[in-house]
Tab-separated table of C-alpha atoms in Angstrom:
chain	number	residue	atom	x	y	z
V	1	SER	CA	-35.961	11.019	-174.612
V	2	TYR	CA	-39.908	8.986	-176.132
V	3	SER	CA	-42.640	10.360	-177.152
V	4	VAL	CA	-46.096	8.912	-176.015
V	5	GLY	CA	-49.214	9.521	-178.054
V	6	GLY	CA	-47.261	12.025	-180.180
V	7	GLY	CA	-45.421	14.090	-177.204
V	8	PRO	CA	-42.508	13.870	-176.063
V	9	VAL	CA	-41.725	12.412	-172.813
V	10	SER	CA	-39.042	13.277	-170.640
V	11	THR	CA	-36.853	10.297	-168.999
V	12	TYR	CA	-35.468	12.727	-166.222
V	13	ALA	CA	-37.924	13.737	-163.039
V	14	SER	CA	-38.535	17.799	-162.255
V	15	PRO	CA	-38.866	18.357	-158.540
V	16	SER	CA	-42.415	18.940	-159.402
V	17	ASP	CA	-42.730	15.813	-160.639
V	18	ILE	CA	-41.503	13.824	-157.476
V	19	SER	CA	-43.695	16.411	-155.737
V	20	ASN	CA	-46.587	14.840	-157.222
V	21	ALA	CA	-45.598	11.727	-156.920
V	22	ASP	CA	-45.271	12.271	-152.910
V	23	ASP	CA	-48.507	13.819	-152.649
V	24	PHE	CA	-49.711	11.069	-154.495
V	25	THR	CA	-47.749	7.850	-151.990
V	26	LYS	CA	-49.408	10.248	-148.578
V	27	ASN	CA	-52.613	9.565	-150.371
V	28	PHE	CA	-52.429	6.110	-152.103
V	29	LEU	CA	-50.666	4.537	-148.604
V	30	PRO	CA	-53.282	5.117	-146.306
V	31	MET	CA	-56.171	3.884	-148.690
V	32	ILE	CA	-53.366	0.866	-149.395
V	33	ASP	CA	-53.414	0.626	-145.005
V	34	LYS	CA	-57.410	0.212	-144.515
V	35	VAL	CA	-57.859	-2.119	-147.675
V	36	VAL	CA	-54.975	-4.527	-146.421
V	37	ARG	CA	-55.417	-4.105	-142.863
V	38	ASP	CA	-58.639	-4.867	-140.654
V	39	PRO	CA	-60.025	-1.744	-139.833
V	40	SER	CA	-61.179	-3.342	-136.123
V	41	ALA	CA	-57.807	-4.398	-135.378
V	42	ALA	CA	-56.265	-1.204	-134.797
V	43	PRO	CA	-57.434	1.532	-132.983
V	44	ALA	CA	-57.908	4.816	-135.378
V	45	VAL	CA	-55.587	7.656	-135.555
V	46	GLY	CA	-55.997	9.253	-132.084
V	47	GLU	CA	-58.089	6.442	-130.443
V	48	VAL	CA	-56.681	4.572	-128.222
V	49	ASP	CA	-58.146	1.352	-127.213
V	50	ALA	CA	-60.499	0.759	-123.763
V	51	PRO	CA	-58.467	-0.566	-120.781
V	52	ILE	CA	-59.656	-3.712	-120.195
V	53	ASN	CA	-61.411	-4.438	-117.316
V	54	HIS	CA	-60.242	-8.361	-115.567
V	55	GLY	CA	-62.873	-8.265	-112.802
V	56	LEU	CA	-66.217	-8.013	-115.211
V	57	GLY	CA	-63.660	-10.433	-117.493
V	58	LEU	CA	-63.457	-13.224	-114.934
V	59	LEU	CA	-67.304	-12.925	-114.357
V	60	GLY	CA	-67.362	-13.498	-118.079
V	61	ALA	CA	-65.022	-16.432	-117.790
V	62	ILE	CA	-66.579	-17.731	-114.865
V	63	GLY	CA	-70.362	-17.711	-116.809
V	64	GLY	CA	-69.122	-19.563	-120.059
V	65	ALA	CA	-67.122	-22.238	-118.242
V	66	ALA	CA	-70.079	-23.210	-115.949
V	67	ILE	CA	-71.652	-23.604	-118.578
V	68	GLY	CA	-69.318	-26.479	-120.644
V	69	GLY	CA	-69.412	-27.546	-116.630
V	70	ILE	CA	-72.874	-28.368	-116.633
V	71	LEU	CA	-72.369	-29.759	-120.129
V	72	TRP	CA	-69.717	-32.090	-118.115
V	73	VAL	CA	-72.003	-33.039	-115.401
V	74	VAL	CA	-74.780	-34.157	-118.180
V	75	LEU	CA	-72.703	-36.386	-120.308
V	76	TYR	CA	-71.089	-37.953	-116.999
V	77	ARG	CA	-74.017	-39.021	-115.851
V	78	ALA	CA	-75.188	-40.325	-119.562
V	79	GLY	CA	-71.909	-42.341	-118.763
V	80	TYR	CA	-69.330	-39.946	-120.611
V	81	ILE	CA	-66.209	-38.733	-120.284
V	82	ALA	CA	-65.861	-35.712	-122.751
V	83	GLY	CA	-62.978	-33.701	-124.359
V	84	LEU	CA	-65.807	-31.349	-126.379
V	85	ALA	CA	-67.112	-30.649	-122.011
V	86	GLY	CA	-63.577	-29.100	-121.530
V	87	TYR	CA	-63.475	-27.604	-124.851
V	88	LEU	CA	-67.044	-25.509	-124.128
V	89	ALA	CA	-65.652	-24.833	-121.061
V	90	VAL	CA	-62.482	-22.984	-122.278
V	91	PHE	CA	-63.837	-21.799	-125.390
V	92	LEU	CA	-66.632	-20.080	-123.540
V	93	ALA	CA	-65.064	-18.723	-120.463
V	94	MET	CA	-62.559	-17.003	-123.116
V	95	LYS	CA	-65.081	-15.369	-125.412
V	96	SER	CA	-67.227	-14.454	-122.452
V	97	TYR	CA	-64.156	-13.281	-120.941
V	98	GLU	CA	-63.323	-11.255	-124.070
V	99	LYS	CA	-66.985	-9.681	-123.951
V	100	LEU	CA	-67.375	-8.760	-120.857
V	101	ALA	CA	-63.933	-7.240	-120.497
V	102	GLY	CA	-63.774	-5.874	-123.297
V	103	GLY	CA	-60.596	-7.312	-124.987
V	104	LEU	CA	-58.567	-10.669	-124.202
V	105	GLY	CA	-55.253	-10.151	-124.078
V	106	ARG	CA	-52.393	-13.115	-122.088
V	107	THR	CA	-54.120	-12.223	-118.593
V	108	GLY	CA	-57.284	-13.680	-120.075
V	109	VAL	CA	-55.892	-16.155	-122.098
V	110	ILE	CA	-54.577	-17.356	-118.832
V	111	LEU	CA	-57.384	-16.592	-115.959
V	112	SER	CA	-60.288	-18.021	-118.534
V	113	THR	CA	-58.377	-20.720	-118.605
V	114	LEU	CA	-57.120	-21.813	-115.268
V	115	THR	CA	-61.239	-21.090	-114.545
V	116	ALA	CA	-62.232	-23.354	-117.206
V	117	VAL	CA	-60.106	-26.009	-115.124
V	118	ALA	CA	-60.988	-25.231	-111.762
V	119	VAL	CA	-65.189	-24.868	-113.219
V	120	ILE	CA	-64.238	-28.761	-114.544
V	121	VAL	CA	-62.726	-29.917	-111.173
V	122	LEU	CA	-65.947	-28.999	-109.405
V	123	SER	CA	-68.080	-30.429	-112.125
V	124	ASN	CA	-66.347	-33.618	-112.079
V	125	CYS	CA	-67.026	-33.478	-108.146
V	126	VAL	CA	-70.772	-32.896	-108.631
V	127	ALA	CA	-70.808	-35.474	-110.957
V	128	LEU	CA	-69.325	-38.176	-108.914
V	129	SER	CA	-71.161	-36.933	-106.223
V	130	TRP	CA	-74.879	-37.517	-107.934
V	131	VAL	CA	-73.535	-40.886	-108.715
V	132	ILE	CA	-72.517	-41.742	-105.291
V	133	ALA	CA	-76.179	-39.888	-104.033
V	134	ASP	CA	-77.685	-42.073	-106.447
V	135	ALA	CA	-76.052	-45.312	-105.445
V	136	LEU	CA	-76.604	-44.315	-101.565
V	137	SER	CA	-80.032	-42.746	-101.920
V	138	GLU	CA	-78.544	-40.521	-99.347
V	139	GLY	CA	-78.853	-36.505	-100.015
V	140	TYR	CA	-75.411	-34.863	-97.821
V	141	VAL	CA	-72.939	-36.932	-100.231
V	142	LEU	CA	-71.633	-33.287	-101.347
V	143	LYS	CA	-71.166	-32.085	-97.325
V	144	ASN	CA	-69.025	-35.571	-97.153
V	145	PHE	CA	-67.524	-35.485	-100.349
V	146	SER	CA	-63.594	-35.953	-99.424
V	147	SER	CA	-65.124	-38.667	-96.450
V	148	MET	CA	-67.432	-41.087	-98.754
V	149	MET	CA	-64.377	-41.184	-101.604
V	150	ASP	CA	-61.475	-42.575	-98.264
V	151	THR	CA	-63.809	-45.062	-97.761
V	152	LEU	CA	-65.548	-46.186	-100.554
V	153	GLU	CA	-62.199	-45.986	-102.469
V	154	LEU	CA	-63.077	-43.405	-105.318
V	155	TRP	CA	-60.260	-41.451	-105.877
V	156	PRO	CA	-58.658	-43.247	-108.357
V	157	ASP	CA	-61.492	-43.406	-110.352
V	158	PHE	CA	-62.048	-39.736	-109.773
V	159	VAL	CA	-58.443	-38.693	-110.732
V	160	PHE	CA	-58.023	-40.919	-113.819
V	161	ASP	CA	-61.950	-39.347	-115.108
V	162	LEU	CA	-60.350	-35.848	-114.358
V	163	VAL	CA	-56.898	-36.305	-116.035
V	164	ILE	CA	-58.651	-38.040	-119.121
V	165	GLY	CA	-61.067	-35.513	-119.043
V	166	LEU	CA	-58.852	-32.516	-118.620
V	167	PHE	CA	-56.696	-34.217	-121.015
V	168	LEU	CA	-59.498	-33.483	-123.618
V	169	GLY	CA	-60.247	-30.935	-122.871
V	170	VAL	CA	-56.807	-29.110	-122.999
V	171	PHE	CA	-56.174	-30.706	-126.196
V	172	ALA	CA	-58.995	-29.974	-128.247
V	173	SER	CA	-58.464	-26.025	-126.366
V	174	ILE	CA	-54.391	-25.583	-128.144
V	175	GLY	CA	-56.234	-23.939	-131.285
V	176	PRO	CA	-58.219	-21.526	-129.412
V	177	ILE	CA	-55.330	-20.411	-126.682
V	178	GLY	CA	-53.044	-20.162	-129.612
V	179	ALA	CA	-55.278	-18.273	-131.974
V	180	ALA	CA	-55.419	-16.270	-129.215
V	181	LEU	CA	-52.238	-15.720	-127.997
V	182	ARG	CA	-51.506	-15.136	-131.473
V	183	ALA	CA	-53.734	-12.111	-132.198
V	184	GLU	CA	-52.313	-10.163	-128.847
V	185	LYS	CA	-49.190	-10.845	-130.187
V	186	ALA	CA	-50.010	-9.400	-133.412
V	187	LYS	CA	-52.534	-6.309	-131.869
V	188	LYS	CA	-49.301	-5.674	-130.110
V	189	ALA	CA	-47.364	-5.686	-132.760
V	190	LEU	CA	-49.392	-3.598	-135.171
V	191	GLN	CA	-50.103	-0.759	-132.043
V	192	ASP	CA	-46.486	-0.925	-131.469
V	193	GLN	CA	-45.588	0.034	-135.247
V	194	LEU	CA	-48.686	3.206	-135.163
């Protein structure tokens, strides 16, 4: 036994001291959880996450990727192949998917990325068709795209531009894709703990 402030203090805990400590722990730990954890990362107690609507998410991904696709065509017309357009297509596809679907998840990341790649391929077709149409002053290029590419032997240029653009776009998108997958994994781990 020793004294604090003039009164004796026991070095042994009584049953009531343990009970008070348990009450303190019960109240303190949830408070710490609120401070340490991001409240938006996990549902509240008793609350269930709304299911992800993949149909709406896919529409969002198409819309978001289309913005990147339009930028791809504009930059191509200006004489550039830019990874920025590919990155923007993937980034906006994922953000739009998440916004409309109510979440992203692994399926959302995959669908968003595939949608962005498809939009970039289509944008490359449109951009090169536009260049050919300008050169030929004919309006039926999109309709006869494949045969004109064969006739003019432009497939190697088309594939080269597409590969470079997709590589730059995918390379620029590795960070956001990885972050989205890590966030989904952390959210799932947190839900499993609850």
